[in-house]
Structures are given as C-alpha cells and as structure tokens.
Short mmCIF file of C-alpha atoms and ligand atoms in Angstrom, two decimals:
data_model
loop_
_atom_site.label_atom_id
_atom_site.label_comp_id
_atom_site.label_asym_id
_atom_site.label_seq_id
_atom_site.Cartn_x
_atom_site.Cartn_y
_atom_site.Cartn_z
CA MET A 717 174.05 49.98 269.65
CA ILE A 718 175.58 49.52 266.22
CA ILE A 719 178.98 47.86 265.94
CA GLY A 720 180.96 48.03 262.73
CA ILE A 721 183.34 45.34 261.50
CA LEU A 722 186.03 46.39 259.06
CA ALA A 723 185.23 44.13 256.11
CA LEU A 724 188.07 44.69 253.67
CA GLN A 725 189.72 41.32 254.38
CA GLY A 726 189.79 38.75 257.17
CA ASP A 727 187.39 36.79 259.36
CA VAL A 728 184.40 39.14 259.43
CA ALA A 729 181.64 36.51 259.69
CA GLU A 730 183.06 34.99 262.88
CA HIS A 731 183.11 38.38 264.62
CA ARG A 732 179.50 38.95 263.57
CA VAL A 733 178.43 35.68 265.24
CA ALA A 734 180.42 36.47 268.40
CA LEU A 735 178.81 39.94 268.59
CA VAL A 736 175.30 38.55 268.14
CA ASN A 737 176.05 36.02 270.91
CA ALA A 738 177.17 38.93 273.10
CA GLY A 739 173.74 40.52 272.60
CA VAL A 740 174.47 43.02 269.82
CA ARG A 741 171.51 43.40 267.47
CA GLN A 742 172.99 45.68 264.83
CA VAL A 743 176.25 44.81 263.12
CA LYS A 744 177.44 46.76 260.09
CA GLU A 745 180.18 45.80 257.64
CA ILE A 746 182.53 48.70 256.92
CA ARG A 747 183.97 48.97 253.42
CA ASN A 748 184.24 52.72 252.86
CA PRO A 749 184.32 55.92 254.94
CA LEU A 750 180.56 56.54 254.61
CA ASP A 751 179.83 53.20 256.29
CA LEU A 752 181.36 54.54 259.51
CA GLU A 753 178.37 56.86 259.94
CA GLY A 754 176.37 55.97 263.06
CA ILE A 755 178.52 53.20 264.47
CA ASP A 756 179.24 53.09 268.22
CA GLY A 757 182.26 50.79 268.05
CA LEU A 758 184.54 49.17 265.47
CA ILE A 759 186.18 45.75 265.20
CA ILE A 760 189.25 45.17 263.04
CA PRO A 761 189.37 41.43 262.35
CA GLY A 762 192.19 38.96 261.91
CA GLY A 763 193.56 38.41 258.44
CA GLU A 764 196.71 39.91 257.00
CA SER A 765 197.69 43.29 258.38
CA THR A 766 199.73 44.34 255.33
CA THR A 767 196.69 43.71 253.10
CA ILE A 768 194.25 45.41 255.49
CA SER A 769 196.66 48.35 255.66
CA MET A 770 196.86 48.67 251.85
CA LEU A 771 193.08 48.41 251.46
CA CYS A 772 192.52 51.03 254.19
CA ILE A 773 194.72 53.43 252.25
CA SER A 774 193.07 52.77 248.88
CA THR A 775 189.54 53.21 250.28
CA GLY A 776 190.30 56.31 252.39
CA LEU A 777 189.45 54.34 255.53
CA ASP A 778 192.95 55.03 256.88
CA ILE A 779 192.11 58.69 257.49
CA ALA A 780 188.42 58.18 258.27
CA ILE A 781 189.02 55.48 260.91
CA GLN A 782 191.94 57.43 262.36
CA GLN A 783 189.62 60.40 262.93
CA LYS A 784 187.05 58.18 264.63
CA ILE A 785 189.68 56.54 266.87
CA ASP A 786 191.17 59.93 267.74
CA SER A 787 187.70 61.10 268.77
CA LYS A 788 187.50 58.06 271.10
CA LEU A 789 185.39 55.58 269.15
CA PRO A 790 185.83 52.24 270.97
CA VAL A 791 187.88 49.90 268.80
CA TYR A 792 188.85 46.24 269.12
CA GLY A 793 191.45 44.45 267.00
CA SER A 794 192.13 40.70 266.92
CA CYS A 795 195.41 39.34 265.56
CA ALA A 796 196.03 41.36 262.36
CA GLY A 797 193.61 43.88 263.91
CA MET A 798 195.90 44.15 266.93
CA ILE A 799 198.82 44.90 264.61
CA MET A 800 196.71 47.65 263.00
CA LEU A 801 196.19 49.25 266.45
CA ALA A 802 199.75 49.02 267.83
CA THR A 803 201.96 52.07 268.24
CA GLU A 804 204.96 50.00 267.13
CA ILE A 805 205.02 47.20 264.52
CA LEU A 806 208.14 45.01 264.48
CA ASP A 807 208.88 42.93 261.36
CA GLY A 808 206.21 44.85 259.45
CA ARG A 809 206.48 46.01 255.89
CA SER A 810 208.17 49.38 255.59
CA ASP A 811 205.04 50.91 253.99
CA GLN A 812 202.63 49.31 256.47
CA PHE A 813 200.08 51.73 257.91
CA GLY A 814 198.77 51.55 261.48
CA PHE A 815 196.40 53.55 263.69
CA LYS A 816 198.78 53.78 266.68
CA ALA A 817 195.82 53.56 269.06
CA LEU A 818 197.31 51.25 271.68
CA ASP A 819 200.72 51.75 273.31
CA ILE A 820 202.21 48.32 272.58
CA ALA A 821 205.06 46.97 270.46
CA VAL A 822 204.02 43.87 268.50
CA ARG A 823 206.10 41.56 266.38
CA ARG A 824 204.33 40.15 263.32
CA ASN A 825 204.42 36.34 263.28
CA GLY A 826 206.22 36.68 266.61
CA PHE A 827 205.64 33.12 267.82
CA GLY A 828 208.04 31.73 265.23
CA ARG A 829 207.55 30.16 261.84
CA GLN A 830 207.80 26.58 263.05
CA VAL A 831 204.67 27.12 265.15
CA ASP A 832 202.54 28.98 262.66
CA SER A 833 199.39 28.00 264.50
CA PHE A 834 198.65 26.62 267.93
CA GLU A 835 195.96 26.50 270.57
CA THR A 836 196.64 27.09 274.22
CA GLU A 837 195.02 28.15 277.47
CA VAL A 838 194.48 31.88 277.86
CA THR A 839 194.31 32.96 281.51
CA PHE A 840 192.45 36.13 282.43
CA LEU A 841 193.34 38.26 285.46
CA ASP A 842 190.23 37.08 287.29
CA GLY A 843 191.42 33.47 286.91
CA LYS A 844 189.04 32.54 284.07
CA VAL A 845 190.61 30.32 281.44
CA THR A 846 189.60 30.05 277.77
CA ASN A 847 191.03 28.29 274.77
CA GLY A 848 192.99 30.65 272.52
CA VAL A 849 193.58 30.02 268.81
CA PHE A 850 196.82 31.60 267.56
CA ILE A 851 197.24 31.73 263.78
CA ARG A 852 200.52 33.29 262.65
CA ALA A 853 199.86 35.50 265.63
CA PRO A 854 201.61 38.72 266.55
CA ARG A 855 203.53 38.72 269.81
CA ILE A 856 203.27 41.63 272.23
CA GLU A 857 206.86 42.51 273.12
CA SER A 858 206.23 45.50 275.34
CA VAL A 859 203.31 47.40 276.80
CA GLY A 860 203.18 51.06 277.78
CA PRO A 861 202.58 52.20 281.38
CA LEU A 862 198.87 52.91 280.83
CA VAL A 863 198.10 49.59 279.16
CA GLU A 864 196.14 47.03 281.14
CA VAL A 865 197.02 43.38 280.51
CA LEU A 866 193.75 41.42 280.62
CA ALA A 867 195.07 37.94 279.82
CA THR A 868 198.31 36.02 279.34
CA ILE A 869 199.53 32.65 278.08
CA ASP A 870 202.45 30.55 279.26
CA TYR A 871 204.80 30.34 276.31
CA GLN A 872 208.19 28.65 276.56
CA GLY A 873 208.28 29.22 280.30
CA ARG A 874 207.24 32.86 280.13
CA LYS A 875 204.01 34.71 280.68
CA VAL A 876 203.20 36.57 277.48
CA PRO A 877 200.36 39.14 277.35
CA VAL A 878 197.73 38.27 274.74
CA ALA A 879 194.80 40.56 275.59
CA VAL A 880 195.37 44.24 276.36
CA LYS A 881 193.31 47.37 276.82
CA ALA A 882 193.99 51.09 277.12
CA GLY A 883 191.49 53.95 276.83
CA ASN A 884 189.14 53.26 273.92
CA ALA A 885 191.23 50.42 272.45
CA LEU A 886 191.17 46.67 273.09
CA ALA A 887 193.30 44.04 271.33
CA THR A 888 193.98 40.31 271.37
CA ALA A 889 196.82 38.38 269.73
CA TYR A 890 194.50 35.40 269.32
CA HIS A 891 191.09 34.85 267.74
CA PRO A 892 188.37 34.83 270.42
CA GLU A 893 185.79 35.14 267.62
CA LEU A 894 186.36 31.43 266.98
CA ASP A 895 184.92 30.75 270.42
CA SER A 896 181.12 30.94 270.26
CA LEU A 897 180.92 32.45 273.78
CA SER A 898 183.71 34.96 273.53
CA GLN A 899 184.44 36.79 276.75
CA ILE A 900 186.38 39.43 274.83
CA HIS A 901 183.36 40.40 272.73
CA SER A 902 181.36 40.90 275.94
CA ILE A 903 184.18 43.07 277.33
CA PHE A 904 184.14 45.12 274.11
CA VAL A 905 180.35 45.50 274.20
CA GLN A 906 180.68 46.84 277.77
CA MET A 907 183.30 49.35 276.59
CA VAL A 908 180.94 50.51 273.84
CA GLN A 909 178.02 50.72 276.29
CA LYS A 910 180.05 52.90 278.68
CA ALA A 911 181.17 55.16 275.82
CA THR A 912 177.61 55.65 274.54
CA GLU A 913 176.35 56.46 278.06
CA ARG A 914 178.98 59.19 278.31
CA VAL A 915 177.76 60.98 275.15
N1 LIG B 1461 200.44 37.36 260.51
C1 LIG B 1461 199.29 38.14 260.16
C2 LIG B 1461 199.67 39.60 259.91
O1 LIG B 1461 200.79 39.94 259.93
C3 LIG B 1461 198.23 38.08 261.22
C4 LIG B 1461 197.59 36.70 261.23
C5 LIG B 1461 196.17 36.68 261.68
O2 LIG B 1461 195.46 37.69 261.74
N2 LIG B 1461 195.68 35.49 261.90
O3 LIG B 1461 198.79 40.38 259.70
#
C-alpha cells in the first residue's frame, strides 16, 4: 500500500509519522501530477486552504487530483484539507478551489477569532475519546444525508461534528496527526485497504 501526502504546504511530516505508526510502509510526497502514479490513497494536510488551493492550480494538481477522487481514490483531509474536500466553503476566498468530494458545508476559521486555537475532547461514536487540537479550524455547519459523523466535540453547549466520512472521503476539523497513535489514520488505512481489495 502506498499512501500519498499532498506536500505543497502544511504539516506533511506529522502525517507521515502517523501513517507509519498505523502500519503504512510506503508514504509518498505529492508535488506534481506525475507523483500521483501508483498511490492507493491521498492525504491533504492542514495548513492554509487558500494557499493549497492556489498551489494545486499552478501545479496542475487541481485537475489531476480531481480525476483521482472522481475515480474513487480514498482521500483524507485534516483541517485545511477538510476545507479542500467540502462541497461548500463558507468565508472562503472567492477564487478558492475545492474538490467537492464530501457533502458538507464548512466555515473557515469557524470557531471564532478569539479562540484561534484550542484543545478539547473528541468523542467517537463508539465512546472512545481522544484529545483534539484545533488550530484556526474550520467548523462543519451542515452535513449531507449520506455523510456519517464519526466524532463530535461539545462546543458552547452544542455537539459539533469534527470527523466525517462519506464514500471514499474522510475529513477532520482537527489535527489527529499531532497524536502519535491517531485513530483516524487507522480508519483511513482501513478505507484504503478495502478499496484496494475491491480492485
Ligand atoms: N484556517 C485555515 C484555512 O482556512 C486552516 C487551518 C489549519 O489547517 N490548521 O485553511
């Protein structure tokens, strides 16, 4: 299994460590369309979605990744990566590009400026709890009918979804790659395994 990490901008190294800890032996950094050759899954890291978007366009990765996602390559986006996967981006830049792979509406910096960063408990459906690091994180404002909410946080008295999955796409508003034993990376590796078995 080879997993690619989009390496135009953002926290690539942390995803690499989390993947290795989840048992992945081959990790490939993706900087141009040719790098996509042979990968079984793709991670879009956290960083700045407007910058990642611009760099995707200038390298031709916008079209190349779109084709891969449309042909069901498993893809996982954390934070800025989640914004890149959302069907609807609120408070984005007007020229911001996205892959529209996951039927969610996300608001950039949606947890408010006064709380640019925070850590809180993330609760998974099966009751497992992990620590979630939110750095100028996007907020999921709505999810489509086919989207599965995997985890939520309690935020100002409300349950807010922070990990979601639909079809070949997985996304988190937080940065599980900062947790050395990331559950999300194991979930993604399972998605990739299932997809490769199907081929
Ligand atoms: N606010 C950033 C954006 O709009 C995301 C921040 C992050 O990835 N940590 O892309």
